[in-house]
């Protein structure tokens, strides 16, 4: 008799976004004329930069000629792309990262889940609360947790609250944890981590033999020059951190798919016999076996991000979303709400007014303004009483949503 991976049965079956869709559907069935504006899901809305499209069109043509046709590429990504990433994203910021330490992939979502393949089952794992749900669910799937308690937390994970009290950055735990997920600029709160804060994490990780998983998917949104873009700007990070980056949010590749993971060759963890094992070797083995690389065409598109035109075009794209975020922050502040984030990130984290729960505010907003956001409680227990508004939308929709919301608050 075939059996299933029982750990999947512990998952709260895709709760957040299906529940949002269900409530929106009930509302639109009853109010078919309502003009819904969705500021909920974290997907980009603006088209791919021209430099990327031009490069991909050229690459398609190369695929049509047997002298330039490409079959399987290197599982780790083409050297020309890895070199550009190493130079532009890391070495230019003083990070000692070599092209050979960069693994090109089809997404950070996949990589943040897949990375668990190379770690033992007995690690103590810490996540922030609220958190990008992928980190939690992939740990549940692979059997690193027990069931869920009444607070919606999985036993076996260490939850580090990120709240207004700690500027939405995780405080260093008093207990010992082995693997720590940090995401800055943060999804969902839009907060950033200072150099001092990340140094404290790196020092903690080195003192405890822990590994930091640093998700820098939103680094392009950093506007404050003092905020690090990479964990490798922090002294000692080559000894304790893996970094995830993506072309999804800076270049609009959410549907095109290209990302990268950095595994420094200096990074080790313990085997059960007590010996030190290089994580680079294990990740390289894992990728070579379970992954066959990102399409040549897509890697050429990603490479174009680093051209002069590409850089100008992604800057314009990011600025466009940041301007949306600024409008959202200003209008909601003017309406009397407490807002966080939105300055170095495309997300605005709003305190719900009058002590409303996240879902009550969701319903109120949907019913009175036809605007859809994301309840903070969907990202973790400490997100209760907060609400995420995404800046990924057209200017027209953002302006219209803010007009409706300022009206809502004044009545
Ligand atoms: C959008 C996002 C990513 C990017 O994921 P891809 O699979 O590369 O599209 C990674 N981490 C977080 C927290 C995100 O919000």
PDB file of C-alpha atoms in Angstrom, residues 105-317:
ATOM      1  CA  UNK A 105      18.212  29.110  -9.920  1.00  0.00           C
ATOM      2  CA  UNK A 106      14.587  29.381 -10.955  1.00  0.00           C
ATOM      3  CA  UNK A 107      13.495  31.130  -7.770  1.00  0.00           C
ATOM      4  CA  UNK A 108      14.234  32.117  -4.215  1.00  0.00           C
ATOM      5  CA  UNK A 109      11.000  30.537  -3.093  1.00  0.00           C
ATOM      6  CA  UNK A 110      12.271  27.153  -4.282  1.00  0.00           C
ATOM      7  CA  UNK A 111      15.777  27.716  -2.941  1.00  0.00           C
ATOM      8  CA  UNK A 112      14.688  28.763   0.551  1.00  0.00           C
ATOM      9  CA  UNK A 113      12.754  25.496   0.712  1.00  0.00           C
ATOM     10  CA  UNK A 114      15.301  23.287  -1.072  1.00  0.00           C
ATOM     11  CA  UNK A 115      18.216  24.432   1.083  1.00  0.00           C
ATOM     12  CA  UNK A 116      16.827  22.264   3.906  1.00  0.00           C
ATOM     13  CA  UNK A 117      17.869  19.177   1.876  1.00  0.00           C
ATOM     14  CA  UNK A 118      21.484  19.640   2.944  1.00  0.00           C
ATOM     15  CA  UNK A 119      20.842  20.171   6.680  1.00  0.00           C
ATOM     16  CA  UNK A 120      20.337  17.551   9.377  1.00  0.00           C
ATOM     17  CA  UNK A 121      17.008  16.740  10.940  1.00  0.00           C
ATOM     18  CA  UNK A 122      18.005  17.741  14.449  1.00  0.00           C
ATOM     19  CA  UNK A 123      18.646  21.443  13.855  1.00  0.00           C
ATOM     20  CA  UNK A 124      16.781  23.974  15.984  1.00  0.00           C
ATOM     21  CA  UNK A 125      15.175  26.363  13.536  1.00  0.00           C
ATOM     22  CA  UNK A 126      14.182  29.977  14.141  1.00  0.00           C
ATOM     23  CA  UNK A 127      11.838  32.104  12.074  1.00  0.00           C
ATOM     24  CA  UNK A 128      10.524  35.596  12.669  1.00  0.00           C
ATOM     25  CA  UNK A 129       6.877  36.172  13.495  1.00  0.00           C
ATOM     26  CA  UNK A 130       5.318  37.480  11.222  1.00  0.00           C
ATOM     27  CA  UNK A 131       7.175  35.646   8.459  1.00  0.00           C
ATOM     28  CA  UNK A 132       7.171  34.741   4.750  1.00  0.00           C
ATOM     29  CA  UNK A 133       5.076  31.526   5.052  1.00  0.00           C
ATOM     30  CA  UNK A 134       7.373  29.492   2.750  1.00  0.00           C
ATOM     31  CA  UNK A 135      10.082  29.201   5.426  1.00  0.00           C
ATOM     32  CA  UNK A 136       7.637  27.673   7.888  1.00  0.00           C
ATOM     33  CA  UNK A 137       5.723  25.397   5.534  1.00  0.00           C
ATOM     34  CA  UNK A 138       8.854  23.889   3.952  1.00  0.00           C
ATOM     35  CA  UNK A 139      10.109  22.967   7.429  1.00  0.00           C
ATOM     36  CA  UNK A 140       6.772  21.351   8.215  1.00  0.00           C
ATOM     37  CA  UNK A 141       6.821  19.391   4.926  1.00  0.00           C
ATOM     38  CA  UNK A 142      10.272  17.976   5.559  1.00  0.00           C
ATOM     39  CA  UNK A 143       9.357  16.857   9.084  1.00  0.00           C
ATOM     40  CA  UNK A 144      11.219  19.406  11.190  1.00  0.00           C
ATOM     41  CA  UNK A 145       8.149  20.302  13.284  1.00  0.00           C
ATOM     42  CA  UNK A 146       5.346  18.702  15.229  1.00  0.00           C
ATOM     43  CA  UNK A 147       1.725  19.752  14.803  1.00  0.00           C
ATOM     44  CA  UNK A 148       0.257  23.206  15.121  1.00  0.00           C
ATOM     45  CA  UNK A 149      -0.903  24.654  18.441  1.00  0.00           C
ATOM     46  CA  UNK A 150      -3.977  26.830  19.031  1.00  0.00           C
ATOM     47  CA  UNK A 151      -1.943  29.997  18.317  1.00  0.00           C
ATOM     48  CA  UNK A 152      -1.228  28.676  14.837  1.00  0.00           C
ATOM     49  CA  UNK A 153       2.428  28.001  15.679  1.00  0.00           C
ATOM     50  CA  UNK A 154       4.218  24.745  14.881  1.00  0.00           C
ATOM     51  CA  UNK A 155       5.831  23.050  17.830  1.00  0.00           C
ATOM     52  CA  UNK A 156       9.527  22.590  17.209  1.00  0.00           C
ATOM     53  CA  UNK A 157      10.097  25.997  15.590  1.00  0.00           C
ATOM     54  CA  UNK A 158      11.442  28.969  17.539  1.00  0.00           C
ATOM     55  CA  UNK A 159       9.400  32.079  16.731  1.00  0.00           C
ATOM     56  CA  UNK A 160      11.146  35.436  17.081  1.00  0.00           C
ATOM     57  CA  UNK A 161       8.514  38.199  17.298  1.00  0.00           C
ATOM     58  CA  UNK A 162       9.116  41.253  15.116  1.00  0.00           C
ATOM     59  CA  UNK A 163       6.984  44.051  16.467  1.00  0.00           C
ATOM     60  CA  UNK A 164       6.901  47.832  16.782  1.00  0.00           C
ATOM     61  CA  UNK A 165       8.907  47.423  20.038  1.00  0.00           C
ATOM     62  CA  UNK A 166      11.961  46.057  18.192  1.00  0.00           C
ATOM     63  CA  UNK A 167      11.425  48.122  14.996  1.00  0.00           C
ATOM     64  CA  UNK A 168      10.241  44.941  13.293  1.00  0.00           C
ATOM     65  CA  UNK A 169      13.700  43.394  13.422  1.00  0.00           C
ATOM     66  CA  UNK A 170      14.246  40.123  15.264  1.00  0.00           C
ATOM     67  CA  UNK A 171      15.900  40.429  18.667  1.00  0.00           C
ATOM     68  CA  UNK A 172      18.836  38.063  19.251  1.00  0.00           C
ATOM     69  CA  UNK A 173      17.425  35.017  21.090  1.00  0.00           C
ATOM     70  CA  UNK A 174      18.639  34.031  24.533  1.00  0.00           C
ATOM     71  CA  UNK A 175      18.462  30.361  23.552  1.00  0.00           C
ATOM     72  CA  UNK A 176      20.680  28.564  21.050  1.00  0.00           C
ATOM     73  CA  UNK A 177      19.277  28.051  17.540  1.00  0.00           C
ATOM     74  CA  UNK A 178      21.048  26.402  14.604  1.00  0.00           C
ATOM     75  CA  UNK A 179      19.333  27.775  11.514  1.00  0.00           C
ATOM     76  CA  UNK A 180      17.848  31.280  11.353  1.00  0.00           C
ATOM     77  CA  UNK A 181      15.778  32.782   8.550  1.00  0.00           C
ATOM     78  CA  UNK A 182      16.138  36.553   8.212  1.00  0.00           C
ATOM     79  CA  UNK A 183      14.474  38.578   5.452  1.00  0.00           C
ATOM     80  CA  UNK A 184      15.457  42.239   5.081  1.00  0.00           C
ATOM     81  CA  UNK A 185      13.980  44.425   3.651  1.00  0.00           C
ATOM     82  CA  UNK A 186      11.222  42.459   5.276  1.00  0.00           C
ATOM     83  CA  UNK A 187       8.181  40.839   3.789  1.00  0.00           C
ATOM     84  CA  UNK A 188       5.568  41.452   5.250  1.00  0.00           C
ATOM     85  CA  UNK A 189       6.498  44.411   7.508  1.00  0.00           C
ATOM     86  CA  UNK A 190       8.678  46.448   5.108  1.00  0.00           C
ATOM     87  CA  UNK A 191      11.293  46.929   7.863  1.00  0.00           C
ATOM     88  CA  UNK A 192      15.064  46.976   7.316  1.00  0.00           C
ATOM     89  CA  UNK A 193      18.017  45.788   9.395  1.00  0.00           C
ATOM     90  CA  UNK A 194      20.915  48.114  10.173  1.00  0.00           C
ATOM     91  CA  UNK A 195      24.528  47.089   9.861  1.00  0.00           C
ATOM     92  CA  UNK A 196      24.801  46.912  13.669  1.00  0.00           C
ATOM     93  CA  UNK A 197      21.781  44.648  13.896  1.00  0.00           C
ATOM     94  CA  UNK A 198      23.075  42.263  11.250  1.00  0.00           C
ATOM     95  CA  UNK A 199      26.523  42.318  12.886  1.00  0.00           C
ATOM     96  CA  UNK A 200      24.871  41.172  16.141  1.00  0.00           C
ATOM     97  CA  UNK A 201      23.241  38.290  14.250  1.00  0.00           C
ATOM     98  CA  UNK A 202      26.491  37.304  12.547  1.00  0.00           C
ATOM     99  CA  UNK A 203      28.315  37.416  15.901  1.00  0.00           C
ATOM    100  CA  UNK A 204      25.579  35.270  17.463  1.00  0.00           C
ATOM    101  CA  UNK A 205      25.729  32.762  14.592  1.00  0.00           C
ATOM    102  CA  UNK A 206      29.515  32.468  14.777  1.00  0.00           C
ATOM    103  CA  UNK A 207      29.479  32.063  18.556  1.00  0.00           C
ATOM    104  CA  UNK A 208      26.867  29.305  18.312  1.00  0.00           C
ATOM    105  CA  UNK A 209      27.899  27.560  15.095  1.00  0.00           C
ATOM    106  CA  UNK A 210      24.579  28.592  13.522  1.00  0.00           C
ATOM    107  CA  UNK A 211      23.790  29.334   9.883  1.00  0.00           C
ATOM    108  CA  UNK A 212      21.789  32.398   8.815  1.00  0.00           C
ATOM    109  CA  UNK A 213      19.538  32.113   5.759  1.00  0.00           C
ATOM    110  CA  UNK A 214      19.449  35.715   4.546  1.00  0.00           C
ATOM    111  CA  UNK A 215      16.650  36.498   2.089  1.00  0.00           C
ATOM    112  CA  UNK A 216      17.549  39.698   0.232  1.00  0.00           C
ATOM    113  CA  UNK A 217      14.754  39.515  -2.370  1.00  0.00           C
ATOM    114  CA  UNK A 218      13.949  43.196  -1.756  1.00  0.00           C
ATOM    115  CA  UNK A 219      17.475  44.656  -1.544  1.00  0.00           C
ATOM    116  CA  UNK A 220      16.873  46.813  -4.641  1.00  0.00           C
ATOM    117  CA  UNK A 221      14.264  48.757  -2.633  1.00  0.00           C
ATOM    118  CA  UNK A 222      16.780  50.042  -0.089  1.00  0.00           C
ATOM    119  CA  UNK A 223      16.882  53.843  -0.344  1.00  0.00           C
ATOM    120  CA  UNK A 224      18.757  54.541   2.902  1.00  0.00           C
ATOM    121  CA  UNK A 225      22.490  54.444   2.043  1.00  0.00           C
ATOM    122  CA  UNK A 226      23.459  53.188   5.512  1.00  0.00           C
ATOM    123  CA  UNK A 227      21.444  49.946   5.198  1.00  0.00           C
ATOM    124  CA  UNK A 228      23.399  46.882   3.960  1.00  0.00           C
ATOM    125  CA  UNK A 229      22.131  45.219   0.763  1.00  0.00           C
ATOM    126  CA  UNK A 230      23.909  41.949   1.449  1.00  0.00           C
ATOM    127  CA  UNK A 231      24.708  39.998   4.609  1.00  0.00           C
ATOM    128  CA  UNK A 232      28.259  39.714   3.225  1.00  0.00           C
ATOM    129  CA  UNK A 233      28.741  43.425   3.932  1.00  0.00           C
ATOM    130  CA  UNK A 234      28.942  42.241   7.538  1.00  0.00           C
ATOM    131  CA  UNK A 235      32.271  41.054   8.894  1.00  0.00           C
ATOM    132  CA  UNK A 236      32.309  37.306   9.481  1.00  0.00           C
ATOM    133  CA  UNK A 237      29.247  36.533   7.338  1.00  0.00           C
ATOM    134  CA  UNK A 238      31.255  34.278   4.994  1.00  0.00           C
ATOM    135  CA  UNK A 239      31.555  31.929   7.978  1.00  0.00           C
ATOM    136  CA  UNK A 240      27.853  31.760   8.822  1.00  0.00           C
ATOM    137  CA  UNK A 241      25.457  32.922   6.086  1.00  0.00           C
ATOM    138  CA  UNK A 242      23.746  31.784   2.909  1.00  0.00           C
ATOM    139  CA  UNK A 243      22.091  34.567   0.903  1.00  0.00           C
ATOM    140  CA  UNK A 244      19.075  34.323  -1.397  1.00  0.00           C
ATOM    141  CA  UNK A 245      18.452  36.867  -4.144  1.00  0.00           C
ATOM    142  CA  UNK A 246      15.947  37.072  -6.934  1.00  0.00           C
ATOM    143  CA  UNK A 247      15.261  38.947 -10.160  1.00  0.00           C
ATOM    144  CA  UNK A 248      11.541  38.784  -9.297  1.00  0.00           C
ATOM    145  CA  UNK A 249      11.106  42.042  -7.446  1.00  0.00           C
ATOM    146  CA  UNK A 250      13.857  44.232  -8.948  1.00  0.00           C
ATOM    147  CA  UNK A 251      13.341  43.298 -12.618  1.00  0.00           C
ATOM    148  CA  UNK A 252       9.786  41.943 -12.630  1.00  0.00           C
ATOM    149  CA  UNK A 253      10.836  38.312 -13.214  1.00  0.00           C
ATOM    150  CA  UNK A 254       8.057  36.777 -11.071  1.00  0.00           C
ATOM    151  CA  UNK A 255       6.707  35.051 -14.182  1.00  0.00           C
ATOM    152  CA  UNK A 256      10.042  34.730 -16.009  1.00  0.00           C
ATOM    153  CA  UNK A 257      11.864  32.985 -13.106  1.00  0.00           C
ATOM    154  CA  UNK A 258      15.463  33.644 -12.225  1.00  0.00           C
ATOM    155  CA  UNK A 259      17.145  33.915  -8.846  1.00  0.00           C
ATOM    156  CA  UNK A 260      20.395  33.045  -7.130  1.00  0.00           C
ATOM    157  CA  UNK A 261      21.740  31.595  -3.935  1.00  0.00           C
ATOM    158  CA  UNK A 262      25.164  32.389  -2.522  1.00  0.00           C
ATOM    159  CA  UNK A 263      26.953  29.637  -0.625  1.00  0.00           C
ATOM    160  CA  UNK A 264      30.463  30.763   0.375  1.00  0.00           C
ATOM    161  CA  UNK A 265      33.115  28.059   0.196  1.00  0.00           C
ATOM    162  CA  UNK A 266      34.182  28.984   3.732  1.00  0.00           C
ATOM    163  CA  UNK A 267      30.843  27.837   5.178  1.00  0.00           C
ATOM    164  CA  UNK A 268      30.763  24.559   7.102  1.00  0.00           C
ATOM    165  CA  UNK A 269      28.424  22.604   9.335  1.00  0.00           C
ATOM    166  CA  UNK A 270      28.907  19.448  11.407  1.00  0.00           C
ATOM    167  CA  UNK A 271      28.427  15.873  10.218  1.00  0.00           C
ATOM    168  CA  UNK A 272      27.098  13.415  12.802  1.00  0.00           C
ATOM    169  CA  UNK A 273      30.656  12.131  13.337  1.00  0.00           C
ATOM    170  CA  UNK A 274      31.646  15.644  14.423  1.00  0.00           C
ATOM    171  CA  UNK A 275      33.628  16.511  11.300  1.00  0.00           C
ATOM    172  CA  UNK A 276      33.204  19.799   9.436  1.00  0.00           C
ATOM    173  CA  UNK A 277      31.577  19.551   6.017  1.00  0.00           C
ATOM    174  CA  UNK A 278      31.659  22.269   3.368  1.00  0.00           C
ATOM    175  CA  UNK A 279      28.103  23.349   2.592  1.00  0.00           C
ATOM    176  CA  UNK A 280      29.140  24.532  -0.898  1.00  0.00           C
ATOM    177  CA  UNK A 281      29.977  20.943  -1.845  1.00  0.00           C
ATOM    178  CA  UNK A 282      26.635  19.624  -0.612  1.00  0.00           C
ATOM    179  CA  UNK A 283      24.600  22.348  -2.299  1.00  0.00           C
ATOM    180  CA  UNK A 284      26.550  21.862  -5.522  1.00  0.00           C
ATOM    181  CA  UNK A 285      25.818  18.126  -5.325  1.00  0.00           C
ATOM    182  CA  UNK A 286      22.165  18.739  -4.557  1.00  0.00           C
ATOM    183  CA  UNK A 287      21.699  21.178  -7.440  1.00  0.00           C
ATOM    184  CA  UNK A 288      23.617  19.008  -9.918  1.00  0.00           C
ATOM    185  CA  UNK A 289      21.382  16.052  -9.067  1.00  0.00           C
ATOM    186  CA  UNK A 290      17.946  17.611  -8.615  1.00  0.00           C
ATOM    187  CA  UNK A 291      18.128  20.669 -10.894  1.00  0.00           C
ATOM    188  CA  UNK A 292      19.046  21.135 -14.528  1.00  0.00           C
ATOM    189  CA  UNK A 293      19.539  24.856 -14.645  1.00  0.00           C
ATOM    190  CA  UNK A 294      17.616  27.953 -15.676  1.00  0.00           C
ATOM    191  CA  UNK A 295      16.764  28.320 -19.390  1.00  0.00           C
ATOM    192  CA  UNK A 296      19.529  29.929 -21.460  1.00  0.00           C
ATOM    193  CA  UNK A 297      17.009  32.472 -22.726  1.00  0.00           C
ATOM    194  CA  UNK A 298      16.062  33.527 -19.210  1.00  0.00           C
ATOM    195  CA  UNK A 299      19.693  33.763 -18.070  1.00  0.00           C
ATOM    196  CA  UNK A 300      20.384  36.098 -21.000  1.00  0.00           C
ATOM    197  CA  UNK A 301      17.394  38.176 -19.840  1.00  0.00           C
ATOM    198  CA  UNK A 302      18.819  38.292 -16.309  1.00  0.00           C
ATOM    199  CA  UNK A 303      22.276  39.212 -17.624  1.00  0.00           C
ATOM    200  CA  UNK A 304      20.757  42.252 -19.353  1.00  0.00           C
ATOM    201  CA  UNK A 305      19.776  43.606 -15.922  1.00  0.00           C
ATOM    202  CA  UNK A 306      23.484  44.427 -15.495  1.00  0.00           C
ATOM    203  CA  UNK A 307      23.829  46.399 -18.739  1.00  0.00           C
ATOM    204  CA  UNK A 308      23.733  50.184 -18.557  1.00  0.00           C
ATOM    205  CA  UNK A 309      20.197  50.299 -19.979  1.00  0.00           C
ATOM    206  CA  UNK A 310      19.117  47.415 -17.777  1.00  0.00           C
ATOM    207  CA  UNK A 311      20.357  49.162 -14.644  1.00  0.00           C
ATOM    208  CA  UNK A 312      18.520  52.364 -15.582  1.00  0.00           C
ATOM    209  CA  UNK A 313      15.333  50.443 -16.366  1.00  0.00           C
ATOM    210  CA  UNK A 314      15.248  48.454 -13.131  1.00  0.00           C
ATOM    211  CA  UNK A 315      15.960  51.626 -11.165  1.00  0.00           C
ATOM    212  CA  UNK A 316      12.941  53.227 -12.806  1.00  0.00           C
ATOM    213  CA  UNK A 317      10.802  50.170 -12.045  1.00  0.00           C
TER     214      UNK A 317
END
